[in-house]
Tab-separated table of C-alpha atoms and ligand atoms in Angstrom:
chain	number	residue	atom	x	y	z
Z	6	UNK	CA	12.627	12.155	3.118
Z	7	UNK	CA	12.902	9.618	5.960
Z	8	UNK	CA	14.173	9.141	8.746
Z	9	UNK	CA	16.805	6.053	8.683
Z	10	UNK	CA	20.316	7.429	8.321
Z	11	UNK	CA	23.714	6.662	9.675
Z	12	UNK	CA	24.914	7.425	12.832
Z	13	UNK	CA	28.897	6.957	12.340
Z	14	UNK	CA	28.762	5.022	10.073
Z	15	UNK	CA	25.739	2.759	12.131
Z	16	UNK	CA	22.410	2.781	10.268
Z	17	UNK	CA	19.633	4.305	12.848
Z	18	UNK	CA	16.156	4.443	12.797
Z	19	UNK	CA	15.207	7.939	14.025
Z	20	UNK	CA	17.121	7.721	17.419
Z	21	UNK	CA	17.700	4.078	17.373
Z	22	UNK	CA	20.472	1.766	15.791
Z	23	UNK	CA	18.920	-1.450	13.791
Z	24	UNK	CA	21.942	-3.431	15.375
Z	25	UNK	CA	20.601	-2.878	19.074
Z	26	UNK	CA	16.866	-3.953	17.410
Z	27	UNK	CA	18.071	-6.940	15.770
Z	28	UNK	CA	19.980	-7.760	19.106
Z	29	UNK	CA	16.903	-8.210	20.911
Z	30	UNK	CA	14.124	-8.773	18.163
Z	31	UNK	CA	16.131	-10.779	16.006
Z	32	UNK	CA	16.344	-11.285	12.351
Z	33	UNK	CA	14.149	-11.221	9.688
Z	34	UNK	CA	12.159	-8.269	10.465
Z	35	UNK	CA	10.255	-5.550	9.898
Z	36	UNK	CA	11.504	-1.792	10.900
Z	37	UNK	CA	9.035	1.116	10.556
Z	38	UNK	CA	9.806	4.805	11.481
Z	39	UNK	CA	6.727	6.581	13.158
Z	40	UNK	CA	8.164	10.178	12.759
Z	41	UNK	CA	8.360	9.388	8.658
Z	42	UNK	CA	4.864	7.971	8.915
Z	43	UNK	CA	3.541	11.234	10.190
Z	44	UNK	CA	6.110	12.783	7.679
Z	45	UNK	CA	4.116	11.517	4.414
Z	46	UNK	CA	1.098	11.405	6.082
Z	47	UNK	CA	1.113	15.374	6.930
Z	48	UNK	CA	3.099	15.651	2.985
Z	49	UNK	CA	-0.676	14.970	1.503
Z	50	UNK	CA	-2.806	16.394	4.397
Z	51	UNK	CA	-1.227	20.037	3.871
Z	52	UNK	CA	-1.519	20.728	0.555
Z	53	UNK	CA	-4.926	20.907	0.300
Z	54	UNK	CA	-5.447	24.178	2.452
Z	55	UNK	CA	-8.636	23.908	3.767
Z	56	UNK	CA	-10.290	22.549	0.722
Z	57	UNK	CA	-13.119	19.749	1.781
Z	58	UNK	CA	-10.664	16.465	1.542
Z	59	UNK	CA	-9.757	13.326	2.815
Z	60	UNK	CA	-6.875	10.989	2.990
Z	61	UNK	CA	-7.800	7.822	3.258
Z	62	UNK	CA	-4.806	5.496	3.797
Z	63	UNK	CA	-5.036	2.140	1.264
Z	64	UNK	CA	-4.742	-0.223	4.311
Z	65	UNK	CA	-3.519	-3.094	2.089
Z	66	UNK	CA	-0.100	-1.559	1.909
Z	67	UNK	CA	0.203	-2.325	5.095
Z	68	UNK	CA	-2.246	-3.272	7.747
Z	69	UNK	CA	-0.537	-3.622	11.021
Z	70	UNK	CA	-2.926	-2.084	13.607
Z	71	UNK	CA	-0.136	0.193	15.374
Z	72	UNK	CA	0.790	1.632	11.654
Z	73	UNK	CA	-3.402	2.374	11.678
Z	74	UNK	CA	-3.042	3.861	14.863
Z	75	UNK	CA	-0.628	5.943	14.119
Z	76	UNK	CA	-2.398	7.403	10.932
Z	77	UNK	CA	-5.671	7.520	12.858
Z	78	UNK	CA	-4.446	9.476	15.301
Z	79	UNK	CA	-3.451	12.699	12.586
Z	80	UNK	CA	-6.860	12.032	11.655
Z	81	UNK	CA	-6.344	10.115	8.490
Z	82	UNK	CA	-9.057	7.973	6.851
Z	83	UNK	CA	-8.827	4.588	5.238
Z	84	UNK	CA	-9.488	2.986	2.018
Z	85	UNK	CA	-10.234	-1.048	2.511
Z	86	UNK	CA	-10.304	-3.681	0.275
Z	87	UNK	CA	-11.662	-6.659	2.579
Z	88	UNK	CA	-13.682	-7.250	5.264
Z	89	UNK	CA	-10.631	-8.345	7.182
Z	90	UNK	CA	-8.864	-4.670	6.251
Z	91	UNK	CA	-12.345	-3.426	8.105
Z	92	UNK	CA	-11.577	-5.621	11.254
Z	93	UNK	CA	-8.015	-4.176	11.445
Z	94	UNK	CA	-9.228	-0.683	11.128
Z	95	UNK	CA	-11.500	-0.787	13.748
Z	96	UNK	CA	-9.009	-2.626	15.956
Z	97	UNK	CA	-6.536	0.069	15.425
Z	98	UNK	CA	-9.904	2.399	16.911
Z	99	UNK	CA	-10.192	4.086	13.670
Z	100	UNK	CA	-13.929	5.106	12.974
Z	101	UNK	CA	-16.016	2.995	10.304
Z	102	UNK	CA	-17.438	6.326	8.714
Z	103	UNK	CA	-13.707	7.748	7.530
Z	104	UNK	CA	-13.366	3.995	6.004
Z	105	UNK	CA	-13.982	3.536	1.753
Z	106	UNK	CA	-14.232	0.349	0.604
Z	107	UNK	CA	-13.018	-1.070	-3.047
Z	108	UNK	CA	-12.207	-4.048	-4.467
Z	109	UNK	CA	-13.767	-5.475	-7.442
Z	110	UNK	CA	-14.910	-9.054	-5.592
Z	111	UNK	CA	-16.894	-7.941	-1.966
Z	112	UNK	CA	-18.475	-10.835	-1.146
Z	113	UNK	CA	-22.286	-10.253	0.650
Z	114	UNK	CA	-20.972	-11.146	4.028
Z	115	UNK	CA	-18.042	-8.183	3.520
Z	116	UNK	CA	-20.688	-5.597	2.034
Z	117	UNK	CA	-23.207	-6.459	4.777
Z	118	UNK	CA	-20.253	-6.194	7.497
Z	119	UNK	CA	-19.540	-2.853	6.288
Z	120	UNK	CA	-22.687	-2.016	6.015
Z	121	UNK	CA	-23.741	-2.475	9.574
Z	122	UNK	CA	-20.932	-1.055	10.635
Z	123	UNK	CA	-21.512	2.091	8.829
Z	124	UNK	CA	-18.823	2.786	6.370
Z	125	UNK	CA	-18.599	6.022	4.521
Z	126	UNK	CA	-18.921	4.866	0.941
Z	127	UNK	CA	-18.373	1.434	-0.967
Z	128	UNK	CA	-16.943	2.146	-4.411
Z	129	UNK	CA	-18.893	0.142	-6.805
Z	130	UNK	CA	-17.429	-1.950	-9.612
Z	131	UNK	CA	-20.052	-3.741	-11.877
Z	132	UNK	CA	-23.693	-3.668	-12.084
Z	133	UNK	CA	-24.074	-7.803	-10.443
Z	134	UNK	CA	-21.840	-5.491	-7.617
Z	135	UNK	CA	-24.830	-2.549	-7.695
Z	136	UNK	CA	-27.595	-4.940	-7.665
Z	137	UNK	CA	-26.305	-6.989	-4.886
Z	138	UNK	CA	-25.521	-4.174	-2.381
Z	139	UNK	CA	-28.803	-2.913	-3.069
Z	140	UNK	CA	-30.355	-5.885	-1.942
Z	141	UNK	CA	-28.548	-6.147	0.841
Z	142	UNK	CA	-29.115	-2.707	2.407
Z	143	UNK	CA	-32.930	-2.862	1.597
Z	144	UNK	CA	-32.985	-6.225	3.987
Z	145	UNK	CA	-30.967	-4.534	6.698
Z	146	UNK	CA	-33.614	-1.572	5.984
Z	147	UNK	CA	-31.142	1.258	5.099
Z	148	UNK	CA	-29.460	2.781	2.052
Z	149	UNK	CA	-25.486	2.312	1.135
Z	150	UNK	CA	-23.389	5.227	0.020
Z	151	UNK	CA	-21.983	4.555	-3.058
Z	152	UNK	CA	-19.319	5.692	-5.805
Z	153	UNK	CA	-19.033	4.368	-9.212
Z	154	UNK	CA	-15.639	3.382	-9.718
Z	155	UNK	CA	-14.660	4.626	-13.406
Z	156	UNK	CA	-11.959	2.466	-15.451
Z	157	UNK	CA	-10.886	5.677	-17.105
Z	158	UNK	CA	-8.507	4.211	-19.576
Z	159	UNK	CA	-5.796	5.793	-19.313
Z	160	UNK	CA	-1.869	4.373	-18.847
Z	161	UNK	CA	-0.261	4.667	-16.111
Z	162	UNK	CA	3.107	3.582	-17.650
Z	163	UNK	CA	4.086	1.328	-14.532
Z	164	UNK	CA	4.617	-1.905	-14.132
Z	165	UNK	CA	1.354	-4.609	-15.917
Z	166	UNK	CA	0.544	-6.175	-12.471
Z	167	UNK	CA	-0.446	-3.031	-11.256
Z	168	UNK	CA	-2.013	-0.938	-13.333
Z	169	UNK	CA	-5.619	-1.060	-12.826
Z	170	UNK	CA	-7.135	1.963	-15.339
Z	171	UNK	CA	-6.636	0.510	-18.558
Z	172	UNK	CA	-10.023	-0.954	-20.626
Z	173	UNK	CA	-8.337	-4.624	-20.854
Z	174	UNK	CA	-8.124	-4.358	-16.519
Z	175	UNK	CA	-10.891	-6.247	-14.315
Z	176	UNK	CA	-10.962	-2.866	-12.165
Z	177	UNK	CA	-13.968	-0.210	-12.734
Z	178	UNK	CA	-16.933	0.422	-15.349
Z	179	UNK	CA	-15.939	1.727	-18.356
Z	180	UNK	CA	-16.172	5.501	-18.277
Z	181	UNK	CA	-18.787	4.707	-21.427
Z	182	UNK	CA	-21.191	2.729	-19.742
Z	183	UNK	CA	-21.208	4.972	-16.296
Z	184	UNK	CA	-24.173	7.052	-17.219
Z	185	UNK	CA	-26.673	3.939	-17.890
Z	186	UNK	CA	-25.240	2.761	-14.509
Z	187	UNK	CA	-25.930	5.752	-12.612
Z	188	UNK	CA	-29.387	5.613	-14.239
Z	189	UNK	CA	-29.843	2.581	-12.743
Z	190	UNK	CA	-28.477	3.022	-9.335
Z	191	UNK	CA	-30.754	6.156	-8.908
Z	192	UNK	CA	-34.114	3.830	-8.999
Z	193	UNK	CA	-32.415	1.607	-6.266
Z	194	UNK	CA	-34.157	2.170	-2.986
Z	195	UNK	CA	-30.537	1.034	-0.764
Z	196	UNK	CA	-28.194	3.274	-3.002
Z	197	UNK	CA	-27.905	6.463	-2.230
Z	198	UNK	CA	-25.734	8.109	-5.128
Z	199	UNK	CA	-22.737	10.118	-3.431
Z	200	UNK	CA	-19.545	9.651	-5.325
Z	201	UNK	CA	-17.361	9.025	-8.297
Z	202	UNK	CA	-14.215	6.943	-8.390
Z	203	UNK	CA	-11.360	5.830	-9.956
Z	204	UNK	CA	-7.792	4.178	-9.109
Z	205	UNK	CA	-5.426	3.791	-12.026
Z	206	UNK	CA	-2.344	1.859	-10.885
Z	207	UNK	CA	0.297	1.929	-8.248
Z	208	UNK	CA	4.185	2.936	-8.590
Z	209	UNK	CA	2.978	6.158	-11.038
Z	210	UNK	CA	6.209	8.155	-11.691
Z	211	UNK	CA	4.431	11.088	-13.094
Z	212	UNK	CA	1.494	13.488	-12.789
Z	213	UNK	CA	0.027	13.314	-15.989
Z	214	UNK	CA	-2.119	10.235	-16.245
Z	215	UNK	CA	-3.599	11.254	-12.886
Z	216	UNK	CA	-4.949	14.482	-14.594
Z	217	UNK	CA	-6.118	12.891	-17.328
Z	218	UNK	CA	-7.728	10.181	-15.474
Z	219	UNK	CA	-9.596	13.213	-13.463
Z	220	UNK	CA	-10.496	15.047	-16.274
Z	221	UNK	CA	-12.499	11.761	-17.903
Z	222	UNK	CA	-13.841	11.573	-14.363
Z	223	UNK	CA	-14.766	15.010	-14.535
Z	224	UNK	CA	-16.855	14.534	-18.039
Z	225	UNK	CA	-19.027	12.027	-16.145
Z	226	UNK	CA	-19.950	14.562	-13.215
Z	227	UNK	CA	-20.974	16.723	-16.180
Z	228	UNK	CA	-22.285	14.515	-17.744
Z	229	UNK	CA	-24.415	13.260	-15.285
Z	230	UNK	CA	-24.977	16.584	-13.790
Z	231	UNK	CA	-26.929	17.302	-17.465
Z	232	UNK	CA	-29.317	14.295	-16.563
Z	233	UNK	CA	-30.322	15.066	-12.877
Z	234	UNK	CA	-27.660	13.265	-10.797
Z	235	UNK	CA	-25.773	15.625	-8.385
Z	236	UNK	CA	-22.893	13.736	-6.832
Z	237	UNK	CA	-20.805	15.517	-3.917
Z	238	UNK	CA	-17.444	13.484	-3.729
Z	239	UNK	CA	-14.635	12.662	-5.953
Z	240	UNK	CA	-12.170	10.004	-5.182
Z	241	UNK	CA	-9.062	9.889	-6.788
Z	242	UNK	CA	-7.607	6.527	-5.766
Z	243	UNK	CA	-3.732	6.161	-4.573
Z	244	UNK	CA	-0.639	5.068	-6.980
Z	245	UNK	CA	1.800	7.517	-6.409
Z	246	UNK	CA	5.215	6.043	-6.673
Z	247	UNK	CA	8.080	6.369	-4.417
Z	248	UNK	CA	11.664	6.481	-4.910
Z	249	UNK	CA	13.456	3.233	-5.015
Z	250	UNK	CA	16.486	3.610	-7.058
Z	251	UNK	CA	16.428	6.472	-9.872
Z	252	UNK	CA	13.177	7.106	-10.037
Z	253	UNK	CA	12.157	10.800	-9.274
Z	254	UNK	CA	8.430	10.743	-8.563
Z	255	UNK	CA	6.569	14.217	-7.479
Z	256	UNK	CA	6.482	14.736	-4.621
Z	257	UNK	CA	2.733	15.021	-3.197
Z	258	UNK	CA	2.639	18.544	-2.447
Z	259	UNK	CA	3.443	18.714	-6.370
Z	260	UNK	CA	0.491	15.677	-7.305
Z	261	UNK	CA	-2.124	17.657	-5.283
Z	262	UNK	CA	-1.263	21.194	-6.961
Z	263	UNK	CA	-1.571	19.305	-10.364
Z	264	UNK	CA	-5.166	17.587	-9.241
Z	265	UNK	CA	-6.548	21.070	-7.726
Z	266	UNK	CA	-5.415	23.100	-10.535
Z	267	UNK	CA	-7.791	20.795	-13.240
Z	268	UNK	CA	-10.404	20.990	-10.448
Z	269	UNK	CA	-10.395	24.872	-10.621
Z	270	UNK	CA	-10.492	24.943	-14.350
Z	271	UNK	CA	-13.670	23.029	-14.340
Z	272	UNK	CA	-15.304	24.705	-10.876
Z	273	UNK	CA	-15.508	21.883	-9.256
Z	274	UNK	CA	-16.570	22.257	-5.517
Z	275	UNK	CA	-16.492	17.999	-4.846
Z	276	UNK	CA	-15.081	16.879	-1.572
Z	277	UNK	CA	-11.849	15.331	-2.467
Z	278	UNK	CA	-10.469	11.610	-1.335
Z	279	UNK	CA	-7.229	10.343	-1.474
Z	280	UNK	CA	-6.030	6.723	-1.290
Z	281	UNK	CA	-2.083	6.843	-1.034
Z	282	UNK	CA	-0.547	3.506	0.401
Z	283	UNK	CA	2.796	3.096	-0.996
Z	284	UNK	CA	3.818	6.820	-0.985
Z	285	UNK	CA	3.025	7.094	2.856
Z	286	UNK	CA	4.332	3.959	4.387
Z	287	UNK	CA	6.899	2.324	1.563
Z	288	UNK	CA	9.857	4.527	2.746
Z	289	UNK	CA	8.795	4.190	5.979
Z	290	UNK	CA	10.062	0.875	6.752
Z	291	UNK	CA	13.437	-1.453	6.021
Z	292	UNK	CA	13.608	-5.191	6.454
Z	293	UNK	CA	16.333	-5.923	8.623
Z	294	UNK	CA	17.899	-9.513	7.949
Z	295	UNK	CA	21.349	-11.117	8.694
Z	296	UNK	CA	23.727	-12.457	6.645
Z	297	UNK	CA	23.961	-16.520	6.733
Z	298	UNK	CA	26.740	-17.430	4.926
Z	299	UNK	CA	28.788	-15.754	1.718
Z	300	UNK	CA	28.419	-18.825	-0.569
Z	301	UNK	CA	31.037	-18.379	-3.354
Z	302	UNK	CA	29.825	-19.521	-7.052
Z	303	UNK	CA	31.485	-20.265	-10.516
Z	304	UNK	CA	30.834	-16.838	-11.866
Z	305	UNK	CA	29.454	-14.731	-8.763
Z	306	UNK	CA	28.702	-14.725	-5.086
Z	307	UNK	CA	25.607	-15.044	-3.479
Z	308	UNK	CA	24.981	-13.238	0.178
Z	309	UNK	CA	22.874	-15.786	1.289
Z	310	UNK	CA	20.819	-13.793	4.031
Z	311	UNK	CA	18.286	-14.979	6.716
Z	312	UNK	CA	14.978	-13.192	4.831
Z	313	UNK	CA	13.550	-14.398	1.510
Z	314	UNK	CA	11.243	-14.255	-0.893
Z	315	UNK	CA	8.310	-15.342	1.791
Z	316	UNK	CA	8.972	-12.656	3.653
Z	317	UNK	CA	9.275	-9.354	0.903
Z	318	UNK	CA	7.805	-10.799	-2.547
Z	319	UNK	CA	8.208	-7.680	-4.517
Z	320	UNK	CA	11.282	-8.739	-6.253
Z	321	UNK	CA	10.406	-12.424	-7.765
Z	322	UNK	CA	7.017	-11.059	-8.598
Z	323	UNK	CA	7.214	-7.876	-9.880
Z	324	UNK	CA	11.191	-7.798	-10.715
Z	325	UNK	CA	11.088	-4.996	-8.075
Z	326	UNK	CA	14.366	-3.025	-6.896
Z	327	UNK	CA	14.989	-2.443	-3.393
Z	328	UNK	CA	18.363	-0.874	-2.208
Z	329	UNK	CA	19.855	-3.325	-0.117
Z	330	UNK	CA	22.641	-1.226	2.799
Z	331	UNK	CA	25.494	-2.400	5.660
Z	332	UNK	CA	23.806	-1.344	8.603
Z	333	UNK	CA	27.135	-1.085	10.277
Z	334	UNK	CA	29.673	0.517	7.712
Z	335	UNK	CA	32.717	1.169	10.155
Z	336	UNK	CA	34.421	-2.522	9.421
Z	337	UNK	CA	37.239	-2.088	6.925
Z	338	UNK	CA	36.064	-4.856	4.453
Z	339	UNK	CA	36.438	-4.923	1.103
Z	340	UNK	CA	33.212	-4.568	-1.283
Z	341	UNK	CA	32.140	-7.624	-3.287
Z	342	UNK	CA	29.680	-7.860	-5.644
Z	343	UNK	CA	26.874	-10.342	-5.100
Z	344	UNK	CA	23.381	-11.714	-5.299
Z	345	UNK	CA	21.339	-11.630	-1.871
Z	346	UNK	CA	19.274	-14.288	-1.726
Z	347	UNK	CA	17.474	-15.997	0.926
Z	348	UNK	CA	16.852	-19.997	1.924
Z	349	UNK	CA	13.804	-20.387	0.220
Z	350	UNK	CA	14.324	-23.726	-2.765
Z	351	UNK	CA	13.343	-21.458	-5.330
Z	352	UNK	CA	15.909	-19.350	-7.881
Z	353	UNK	CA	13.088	-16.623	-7.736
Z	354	UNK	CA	13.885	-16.253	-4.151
Z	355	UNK	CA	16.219	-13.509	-4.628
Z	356	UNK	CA	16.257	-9.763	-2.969
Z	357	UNK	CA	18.605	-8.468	-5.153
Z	358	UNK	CA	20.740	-8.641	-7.329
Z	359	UNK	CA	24.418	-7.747	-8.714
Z	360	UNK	CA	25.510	-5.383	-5.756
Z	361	UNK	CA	28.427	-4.231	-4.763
Z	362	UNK	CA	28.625	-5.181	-0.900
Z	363	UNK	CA	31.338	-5.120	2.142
Z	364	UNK	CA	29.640	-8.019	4.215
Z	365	UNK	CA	30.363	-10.885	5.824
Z	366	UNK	CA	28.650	-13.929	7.428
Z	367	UNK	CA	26.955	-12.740	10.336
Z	368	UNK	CA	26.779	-8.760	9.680
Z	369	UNK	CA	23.447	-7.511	8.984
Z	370	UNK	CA	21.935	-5.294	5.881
Z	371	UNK	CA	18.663	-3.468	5.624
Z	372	UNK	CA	16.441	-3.679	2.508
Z	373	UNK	CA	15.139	0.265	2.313
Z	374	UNK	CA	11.672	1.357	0.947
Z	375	UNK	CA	10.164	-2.281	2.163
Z	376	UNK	CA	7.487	-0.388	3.971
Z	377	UNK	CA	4.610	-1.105	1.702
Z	378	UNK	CA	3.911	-4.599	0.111
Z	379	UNK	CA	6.345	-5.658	2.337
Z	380	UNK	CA	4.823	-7.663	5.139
Z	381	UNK	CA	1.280	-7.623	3.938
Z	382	UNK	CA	2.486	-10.156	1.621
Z	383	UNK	CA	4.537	-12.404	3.063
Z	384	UNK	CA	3.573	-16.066	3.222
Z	385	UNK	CA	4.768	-18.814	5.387
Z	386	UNK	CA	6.464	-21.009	2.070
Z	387	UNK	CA	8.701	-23.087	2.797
Z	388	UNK	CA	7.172	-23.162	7.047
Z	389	UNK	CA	8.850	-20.179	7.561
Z	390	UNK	CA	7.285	-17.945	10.203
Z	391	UNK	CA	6.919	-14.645	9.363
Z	392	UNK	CA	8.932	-11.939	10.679
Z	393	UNK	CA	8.205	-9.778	13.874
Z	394	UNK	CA	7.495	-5.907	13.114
Z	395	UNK	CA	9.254	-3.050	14.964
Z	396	UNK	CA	7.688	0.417	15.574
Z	397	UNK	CA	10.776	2.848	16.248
Z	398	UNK	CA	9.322	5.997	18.000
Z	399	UNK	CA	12.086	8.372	18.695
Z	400	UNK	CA	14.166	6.972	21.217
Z	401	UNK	CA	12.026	3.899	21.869
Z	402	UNK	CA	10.998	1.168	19.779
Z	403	UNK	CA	8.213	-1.627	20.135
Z	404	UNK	CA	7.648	-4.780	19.162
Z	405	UNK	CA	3.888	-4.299	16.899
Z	406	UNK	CA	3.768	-7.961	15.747
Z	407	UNK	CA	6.124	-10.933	17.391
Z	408	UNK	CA	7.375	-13.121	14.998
Z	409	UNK	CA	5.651	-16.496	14.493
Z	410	UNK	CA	6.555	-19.619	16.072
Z	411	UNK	CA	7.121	-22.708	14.162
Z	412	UNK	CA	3.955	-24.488	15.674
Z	413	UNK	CA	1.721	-21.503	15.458
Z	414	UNK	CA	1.974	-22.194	11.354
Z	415	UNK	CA	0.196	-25.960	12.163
Z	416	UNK	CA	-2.058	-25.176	14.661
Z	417	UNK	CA	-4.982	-25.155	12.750
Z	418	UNK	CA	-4.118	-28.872	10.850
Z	419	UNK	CA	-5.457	-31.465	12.099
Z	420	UNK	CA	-3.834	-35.381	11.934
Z	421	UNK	CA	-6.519	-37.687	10.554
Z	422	UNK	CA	-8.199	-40.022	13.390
K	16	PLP	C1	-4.000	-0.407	-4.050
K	16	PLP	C2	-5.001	0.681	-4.022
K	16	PLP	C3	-4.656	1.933	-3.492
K	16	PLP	C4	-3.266	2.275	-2.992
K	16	PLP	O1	-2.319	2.269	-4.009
K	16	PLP	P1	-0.838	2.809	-3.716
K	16	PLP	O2	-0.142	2.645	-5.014
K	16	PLP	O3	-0.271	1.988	-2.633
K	16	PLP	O4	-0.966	4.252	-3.331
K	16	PLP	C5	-5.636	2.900	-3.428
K	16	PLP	N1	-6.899	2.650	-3.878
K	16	PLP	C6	-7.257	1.467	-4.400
K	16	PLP	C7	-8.643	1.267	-4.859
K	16	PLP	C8	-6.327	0.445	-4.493
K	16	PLP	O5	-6.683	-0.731	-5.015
């Protein structure tokens, strides 16, 4: 459920129509919905019915502050991946200590950034990992709270770019070598052993391989629990998938249920963490973008529209589909099926493909569900600014990032003397 839907036949954002945004933002950009923020946010805060939890938001999905703000302020945690992701959180005034951080490549300035600043737990990926955040906390003279992050080999059937919990993946230890780990973490003097990880892949359709994924966790608690190492939290990672066409994902309310019923059947009292990215902010957000010109071809026409592949990537990289919509469907006009494509002098600069669309040159359409891995990775290819982001709040709307100027993209370049 969200909360963009037509108004006679004029696409709104809560109480707001995109055409009166794009009037005085402009085109390309961004369109979030707060109320279906707090929506999905509140969809995997509830379910969990005063069982010790949290829901720490992947910031990578996306990382504009006023999006962290807004999941901040229901009390939401966050799950970081950079030392940059740390920055944003703590200029959105989120606190350091709800704040996990993954990623299989921190660097020491990142882990001694987070350090000092006190985050909650840094989920551990190799021993070189292990041994260097050891060092590092013993020379700022304090220990880091750590989780092993298990690959637990399992398929997420999604697409190979991002699943991350299968043996051949660079993510995680291999749930076989986790006990010798944990061994050797325990003599560490800056680790102190709290937690257990794993994150199997993003776009998951179905519960299962999350339940099997948390019962292999589950045999390394015991297991470890047999040799003297008590750990207290269990974090489960994000994935779950949204609906973009036909898919029919659970919902989260359905996911959680799943995960808490294997956790009673082995009496497990862990605090439970949650790292959803896509499923709270992905249909939270539309990229608005205008129509240039309806370029007829030999054997089909292309909508050639003023966003591209710099500004939403999902499609060239990941052959993603994103429903592309007439924000104003009142004009009598007949439907026409086309590619929309944007300006970019690539022919993997396409948003999609073979639809059947009334438009013309000038009207606008809104790409739907292009609220995570939307922004966060656009580029400036082609020196194309990137596009301003729009907070819709009820009735109101603000501007949460301007668009670029041309010159800001070269202001950092120097001319040679
Ligand atoms: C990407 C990522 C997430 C979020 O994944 P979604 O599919 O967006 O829910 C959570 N945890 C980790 C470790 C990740 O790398």
């Amino acid at each position: 459920m969200d909360h963009f839907e037509y108004r006679q036949n004029e696409l709104f954002a809560e109480g707001v129509s995109l055409a009166s945004i794009a009037a005085e933002v402009g085109t390309p950009c961004y369109v979030y919905s707060r109320a279906t923020l707090e929506r999905h946010f509140h969809a995997f805060d509830a379910p969990f019915n005063g069982l010790a939890h949290s829901i720490c938001y992947a910031v990578k999905a996306n990382g504009n502050i006023a999006v962290l703000q807004v999941l901040d302020q229901m009390g939401a945690g966050f799950d970081i991946v950079s030392g940059g992701e740390l920055d944003r959180v703590i200029a959105a005034g989120g606190p350091p200590n709800r704040v996990v951080f993954s990623g299989v490549g921190k660097s020491i300035e990142e882990i001694r950034h987070a350090l000092r600043r006190g985050v909650r737990a840094l989920s551990v990926e190799s021993e070189p990992e292990l041994q260097r955040i050891n060092e590092i906390a013993i020379s700022l003279d304090l220990q880091a709270s750590v989780a092993i992050r298990i690959n637990p080999d399992v398929d997420p059937r999604t697409h190979p770019y991002i699943a991350t919990g299968l043996r051949g993946d660079k993510f995680g230890v291999p749930f076989e070598d986790a006990l010798a780990l944990y061994q050797k973490a325990s003599k560490m003097s800056g680790i102190c052993l709290t937690g257990i990880a794993c994150h199997i892949g993003s776009q998951l359709t179905e519960v299962e391989p999350f339940c099997d994924a948390l019962q292999r966790v589950l045999d390394v608690v015991d297991e470890l629990h047999k040799i003297g190492i008590h750990l207290t939290h269990l974090d489960l990672g994000g994935g779950l998938g949204i609906q973009y066409s036909t898919e029919n994902p659970p919902a989260p309310q359905q996911y959680i249920q799943a995960l808490i019923d294997v956790l009673k059947t082995r009496e497990c009292n862990m605090h439970v963490t949650l790292e959803p990215g896509r499923a709270i902010v992905g249909n939270a957000g539309v990229l608005l973008t205008k129509v240039e010109y309806i370029k007829k071809g030999p054997d089909k026409n292309f909508a050639i529209v003023d966003a591209a592949m710099n500004d939403l990537i999902r499609p060239a990289l990941y052959e993603a589909w994103h429903d592309v919509v007439e924000v104003n469907k009142t004009v009598d006009r007949d439907s026409q099926k086309c590619d929309v494509v944007g300006p970019v002098c690539e022919s993997g600069d396409f948003l999609a493909r073979d639809r059947m669309l009334a438009i013309e040159q000038d009207d606008l359409v809104a790409v739907r569900s292009a609220g995570a891995y939307g922004f966060v990775m656009s580029s400036n290819y082609n020196a194309r600014p990137r596009a301003a982001e729009v907070m819709v709040d009820g009735d109101a709307f603000h501007v949460i990032r301007e668009r670029e100027s041309t010159t800001s993209l070269f202001s950092g370049e120097h001319l040679l003397r």
